[in-house]
Amino acid sequence: MLPLVMGKVDILMIGNEPFIESRKQDWNPNFNAFYEGLAQRVIDYRKQHCATNCPTRLYMGALNQLPNPEWRNATTERWMAFVKATPELDGVTIHPHINGIEKSKIFLDYILPRMRPEQTFIVTEFSLIWWWQENMEKPVASAFADKYGAPRTAQNWQIVQAALETPFPKAQWDDFLKMSPWFEGRKHYLRNQMKLFRDTGRLAVATYGFKQGSSMKAEWGPKKTPWLINSVFAPATIRKNADGTSQPNYAWIDDFRALQQN
C-alpha cells in the first residue's frame, strides 16, 4: 500500500481501531511492539522514498472508549509514550463516540498531556451515537404521532423502520427529529463539539459521517446501532429529490456548512 499513498495523501493513519479490533487479553507488550514495528516500517519507507518535503504526515490511530477507565491502561500509556517519543509522528487519532459531549473532554484530557506540545490530534470519527441508542426504544413524541397518525405507543426505532421501508417526505423526517427532545436538544452538537476540539489549539483534522449507507439500515431493529441519525445526508430515510439527489438530514447541514468556512 505504501507506494500508492506515500507522498500522495496528506495524512496517513497507522492503524485504525487497534483496541476494538483485538481481544482485551491481548492488550499487552506484544500488542504495543506490533504497532510500534508497523509505525517504524512506515517511517522508514517515508524516509527512503519521500524524504524531502514529504507532504504525507503520520499519525497513530485510533484510541476508543477512553471515558471507560478499563480502556486507559498500561497499553494505552505505552501507546501514547511511543507517540510522544517518536519525532516522525505528528500525533494521535481519537474516535469519541459518546452519549454526552462532556465525555469527549476525557479523550482530550488523556491525550494532550501525553504528547509533545507541537503534536496535534485527529478526530476521524465522532458522534453522539450512544445517546441516540439510549432513546431508540423510548416512545415517539406524541406530537409527531398525532400529526402523522402513528400509534402513541410506537417507539422511536419503529418510526425509523417505517422511514427505511418507505422514505419519508423531508418535512416528516425533519418533524420526527425536531419533535423529539432527545434530538432537538442536541441539534447543534456538531458545532459545539467542533468548538471544543478547536479550542484546544491542537486539532489537525476532524471528519464527520456524511451519508447514510446500506450497512446502517441492514437488519434494522431496536438494538441496531442508529448510525444513520448522525449522517449529514439522509438518502435512506428521506425521499430523494426528483433528480435522484439526496436530501440533507435535519439540523446538521447548516452547521456542517458553516464549519467549512471557519
Short mmCIF file of C-alpha atoms in Angstrom, two decimals:
data_model
loop_
_atom_site.label_atom_id
_atom_site.label_comp_id
_atom_site.label_asym_id
_atom_site.label_seq_id
_atom_site.Cartn_x
_atom_site.Cartn_y
_atom_site.Cartn_z
CA MET A 1 0.00 0.00 0.00
CA LEU A 2 2.77 2.44 0.86
CA PRO A 3 3.89 3.06 -2.75
CA LEU A 4 0.31 4.04 -3.60
CA VAL A 5 -0.16 6.62 -0.85
CA MET A 6 3.19 7.94 0.31
CA GLY A 7 3.73 11.45 -0.96
CA LYS A 8 0.22 11.47 -2.45
CA VAL A 9 -2.00 11.77 0.63
CA ASP A 10 -1.80 14.48 3.24
CA ILE A 11 -2.24 12.21 6.26
CA LEU A 12 -1.57 8.53 6.80
CA MET A 13 -3.00 6.98 9.95
CA ILE A 14 -1.07 3.97 11.21
CA GLY A 15 -3.68 1.52 12.47
CA ASN A 16 -7.41 2.13 12.67
CA GLU A 17 -9.07 0.97 15.91
CA PRO A 18 -6.49 -1.44 17.29
CA PHE A 19 -8.08 -1.79 20.72
CA ILE A 20 -11.52 -2.58 19.31
CA GLU A 21 -10.05 -4.92 16.72
CA SER A 22 -8.23 -7.05 19.29
CA ARG A 23 -9.11 -9.02 22.40
CA LYS A 24 -8.63 -7.38 25.77
CA GLN A 25 -6.37 -10.23 26.87
CA ASP A 26 -4.05 -9.23 24.02
CA TRP A 27 -3.59 -5.65 25.25
CA ASN A 28 -0.05 -6.39 26.34
CA PRO A 29 3.58 -5.54 25.42
CA ASN A 30 3.35 -7.71 22.29
CA PHE A 31 0.41 -5.60 21.12
CA ASN A 32 2.46 -2.43 21.53
CA ALA A 33 5.52 -3.96 19.90
CA PHE A 34 3.50 -4.91 16.83
CA TYR A 35 2.10 -1.42 16.29
CA GLU A 36 5.43 0.21 17.06
CA GLY A 37 7.05 -2.04 14.48
CA LEU A 38 4.33 -1.20 11.99
CA ALA A 39 4.89 2.50 12.60
CA GLN A 40 8.64 2.15 12.20
CA ARG A 41 8.13 0.37 8.87
CA VAL A 42 6.06 3.31 7.61
CA ILE A 43 8.54 5.85 8.97
CA ASP A 44 11.43 4.06 7.28
CA TYR A 45 9.57 3.88 3.98
CA ARG A 46 8.79 7.57 4.05
CA LYS A 47 12.44 8.36 4.78
CA GLN A 48 13.61 6.20 1.88
CA HIS A 49 11.05 7.25 -0.73
CA CYS A 50 9.69 10.63 0.32
CA ALA A 51 12.42 12.24 2.35
CA THR A 52 12.48 15.80 1.02
CA ASN A 53 9.47 17.94 1.99
CA CYS A 54 7.21 14.89 2.01
CA PRO A 55 3.58 16.07 2.23
CA THR A 56 2.39 12.90 3.99
CA ARG A 57 2.09 13.35 7.75
CA LEU A 58 1.93 10.34 10.08
CA TYR A 59 -0.45 9.75 12.98
CA MET A 60 -1.07 6.76 15.22
CA GLY A 61 -4.69 5.72 15.45
CA ALA A 62 -7.11 5.43 16.86
CA LEU A 63 -8.00 5.38 20.54
CA ASN A 64 -11.57 4.48 21.50
CA GLN A 65 -13.81 4.49 24.59
CA LEU A 66 -11.43 6.45 26.81
CA PRO A 67 -14.23 7.53 29.20
CA ASN A 68 -14.21 3.90 30.35
CA PRO A 69 -11.27 3.51 32.80
CA GLU A 70 -10.67 -0.02 31.52
CA TRP A 71 -9.60 1.49 28.19
CA ARG A 72 -6.99 3.71 29.86
CA ASN A 73 -4.34 1.23 30.89
CA ALA A 74 -0.67 0.29 30.67
CA THR A 75 -1.04 -0.48 26.95
CA THR A 76 -2.57 2.90 26.11
CA GLU A 77 0.08 4.59 28.27
CA ARG A 78 2.83 2.91 26.25
CA TRP A 79 0.93 3.80 23.05
CA MET A 80 0.98 7.49 23.97
CA ALA A 81 4.58 7.33 25.21
CA PHE A 82 5.61 5.96 21.82
CA VAL A 83 3.76 8.76 20.03
CA LYS A 84 5.47 11.35 22.22
CA ALA A 85 8.95 9.82 21.83
CA THR A 86 8.80 9.39 18.06
CA PRO A 87 9.65 12.66 16.27
CA GLU A 88 8.36 11.39 12.92
CA LEU A 89 4.81 11.15 14.30
CA ASP A 90 2.66 14.27 14.20
CA GLY A 91 0.26 12.95 16.82
CA VAL A 92 -2.58 10.58 17.57
CA THR A 93 -6.11 9.88 16.36
CA ILE A 94 -9.22 9.51 18.52
CA HIS A 95 -12.78 8.26 17.93
CA PRO A 96 -15.08 9.88 20.51
CA HIS A 97 -18.41 8.10 20.05
CA ILE A 98 -20.18 9.16 23.22
CA ASN A 99 -23.55 9.69 24.91
CA GLY A 100 -22.80 13.26 26.03
CA ILE A 101 -20.47 15.96 24.78
CA GLU A 102 -18.80 16.24 28.17
CA LYS A 103 -17.38 12.73 27.65
CA SER A 104 -15.26 13.98 24.74
CA LYS A 105 -13.25 16.07 27.20
CA ILE A 106 -11.98 12.85 28.77
CA PHE A 107 -10.36 11.97 25.44
CA LEU A 108 -8.66 15.36 25.24
CA ASP A 109 -7.58 15.35 28.88
CA TYR A 110 -5.95 11.98 28.29
CA ILE A 111 -4.09 12.53 25.03
CA LEU A 112 -2.97 16.17 25.18
CA PRO A 113 -0.72 15.99 28.25
CA ARG A 114 0.86 12.83 26.83
CA MET A 115 2.06 14.41 23.59
CA ARG A 116 4.78 16.89 22.75
CA PRO A 117 3.49 20.49 22.68
CA GLU A 118 3.83 20.71 18.90
CA GLN A 119 1.95 17.48 18.27
CA THR A 120 -1.70 17.56 17.22
CA PHE A 121 -4.64 15.19 17.14
CA ILE A 122 -7.08 13.95 14.51
CA VAL A 123 -10.71 13.01 15.06
CA THR A 124 -11.62 10.67 12.20
CA GLU A 125 -14.94 9.73 13.80
CA PHE A 126 -17.11 11.37 16.43
CA SER A 127 -20.79 11.33 17.31
CA LEU A 128 -23.49 11.09 19.98
CA ILE A 129 -24.31 7.59 18.77
CA TRP A 130 -24.78 6.10 22.26
CA TRP A 131 -27.23 8.87 23.18
CA TRP A 132 -29.29 8.10 20.08
CA GLN A 133 -29.11 4.41 21.02
CA GLU A 134 -30.41 5.11 24.53
CA ASN A 135 -33.52 6.68 23.01
CA MET A 136 -34.43 4.21 20.27
CA GLU A 137 -36.67 2.09 22.50
CA LYS A 138 -38.46 5.05 24.04
CA PRO A 139 -41.93 6.22 22.88
CA VAL A 140 -42.14 8.52 19.89
CA ALA A 141 -43.06 12.15 20.65
CA SER A 142 -46.85 12.35 21.00
CA ALA A 143 -46.97 15.49 18.82
CA PHE A 144 -45.37 13.57 15.97
CA ALA A 145 -47.62 10.55 16.47
CA ASP A 146 -50.73 12.72 16.41
CA LYS A 147 -49.64 14.73 13.39
CA TYR A 148 -48.74 11.72 11.25
CA GLY A 149 -51.18 9.10 12.51
CA ALA A 150 -48.64 6.88 14.25
CA PRO A 151 -49.60 4.98 17.40
CA ARG A 152 -48.59 6.84 20.54
CA THR A 153 -47.17 3.55 21.77
CA ALA A 154 -44.73 3.38 18.84
CA GLN A 155 -41.07 3.50 19.77
CA ASN A 156 -38.51 5.69 18.02
CA TRP A 157 -36.79 2.76 16.32
CA GLN A 158 -40.14 1.79 14.77
CA ILE A 159 -40.55 5.26 13.25
CA VAL A 160 -37.07 4.93 11.79
CA GLN A 161 -38.02 1.50 10.46
CA ALA A 162 -41.08 2.97 8.76
CA ALA A 163 -38.87 5.61 7.13
CA LEU A 164 -36.44 2.94 5.94
CA GLU A 165 -39.27 0.89 4.43
CA THR A 166 -40.86 3.91 2.70
CA PRO A 167 -38.68 7.02 2.92
CA PHE A 168 -40.50 9.98 4.43
CA PRO A 169 -41.00 13.36 2.77
CA LYS A 170 -38.32 15.65 4.16
CA ALA A 171 -40.80 17.62 6.27
CA GLN A 172 -41.96 14.43 8.01
CA TRP A 173 -38.43 13.20 8.81
CA ASP A 174 -37.50 16.69 9.99
CA ASP A 175 -40.55 16.70 12.25
CA PHE A 176 -39.61 13.33 13.71
CA LEU A 177 -36.26 14.70 14.86
CA LYS A 178 -37.47 18.23 15.61
CA MET A 179 -40.32 16.99 17.83
CA SER A 180 -38.03 14.57 19.70
CA PRO A 181 -36.44 16.29 22.73
CA TRP A 182 -33.61 13.74 22.72
CA PHE A 183 -32.54 15.07 19.33
CA GLU A 184 -33.74 18.68 19.31
CA GLY A 185 -31.83 19.44 22.49
CA ARG A 186 -28.62 18.33 20.81
CA LYS A 187 -29.15 19.59 17.26
CA HIS A 188 -26.07 21.81 17.49
CA TYR A 189 -23.84 19.01 18.73
CA LEU A 190 -21.69 19.22 15.61
CA ARG A 191 -20.99 22.92 16.13
CA ASN A 192 -20.46 22.58 19.87
CA GLN A 193 -18.20 19.56 19.54
CA MET A 194 -16.01 21.22 16.92
CA LYS A 195 -15.61 24.26 19.16
CA LEU A 196 -14.41 22.04 21.98
CA PHE A 197 -11.87 20.38 19.68
CA ARG A 198 -10.68 23.66 18.14
CA ASP A 199 -10.40 25.47 21.45
CA THR A 200 -7.51 23.19 22.37
CA GLY A 201 -5.42 24.78 19.63
CA ARG A 202 -4.18 21.27 18.81
CA LEU A 203 -6.75 19.94 16.33
CA ALA A 204 -5.34 18.97 12.94
CA VAL A 205 -8.38 17.43 11.22
CA ALA A 206 -11.88 16.31 12.21
CA THR A 207 -14.18 14.37 9.88
CA TYR A 208 -17.85 13.54 10.30
CA GLY A 209 -20.30 10.95 8.95
CA PHE A 210 -21.58 12.31 5.65
CA LYS A 211 -24.19 9.96 4.20
CA GLN A 212 -26.48 7.16 5.33
CA GLY A 213 -25.12 3.89 3.91
CA SER A 214 -26.63 0.49 3.26
CA SER A 215 -24.96 -1.10 6.31
CA MET A 216 -26.72 1.40 8.58
CA LYS A 217 -30.15 0.08 7.66
CA ALA A 218 -29.32 -3.62 7.26
CA GLU A 219 -31.12 -5.81 9.82
CA TRP A 220 -32.70 -2.76 11.41
CA GLY A 221 -34.29 -3.33 14.79
CA PRO A 222 -34.50 -1.95 18.34
CA LYS A 223 -30.92 -2.96 19.17
CA LYS A 224 -29.37 -1.80 15.89
CA THR A 225 -26.80 0.94 16.42
CA PRO A 226 -28.51 4.00 14.86
CA TRP A 227 -25.55 5.43 12.95
CA LEU A 228 -27.96 6.85 10.38
CA ILE A 229 -29.08 9.57 12.82
CA ASN A 230 -25.57 11.05 12.58
CA SER A 231 -25.44 11.45 8.82
CA VAL A 232 -25.39 14.88 7.17
CA PHE A 233 -27.33 13.49 4.19
CA ALA A 234 -30.21 11.03 4.58
CA PRO A 235 -30.94 9.07 1.37
CA ALA A 236 -32.21 6.07 3.35
CA THR A 237 -34.85 7.83 5.46
CA ILE A 238 -35.83 10.85 3.33
CA ARG A 239 -37.45 10.66 -0.11
CA LYS A 240 -34.95 11.70 -2.75
CA ASN A 241 -35.33 14.75 -4.94
CA ALA A 242 -36.86 14.33 -8.40
CA ASP A 243 -33.39 14.31 -9.95
CA GLY A 244 -32.26 11.49 -7.65
CA THR A 245 -30.12 13.59 -5.35
CA SER A 246 -30.24 13.12 -1.59
CA GLN A 247 -31.82 15.43 0.95
CA PRO A 248 -29.87 16.71 3.96
CA ASN A 249 -30.66 15.38 7.40
CA TYR A 250 -32.39 17.75 9.79
CA ALA A 251 -30.21 20.20 11.75
CA TRP A 252 -26.74 19.02 10.73
CA ILE A 253 -26.44 20.64 7.33
CA ASP A 254 -26.31 24.34 8.31
CA ASP A 255 -23.68 23.84 10.99
CA PHE A 256 -21.75 21.46 8.73
CA ARG A 257 -21.58 24.09 6.00
CA ALA A 258 -20.70 26.89 8.42
CA LEU A 259 -17.85 24.85 9.89
CA GLN A 260 -16.24 24.58 6.44
CA GLN A 261 -15.90 28.37 6.38
CA ASN A 262 -14.36 28.80 9.82
#
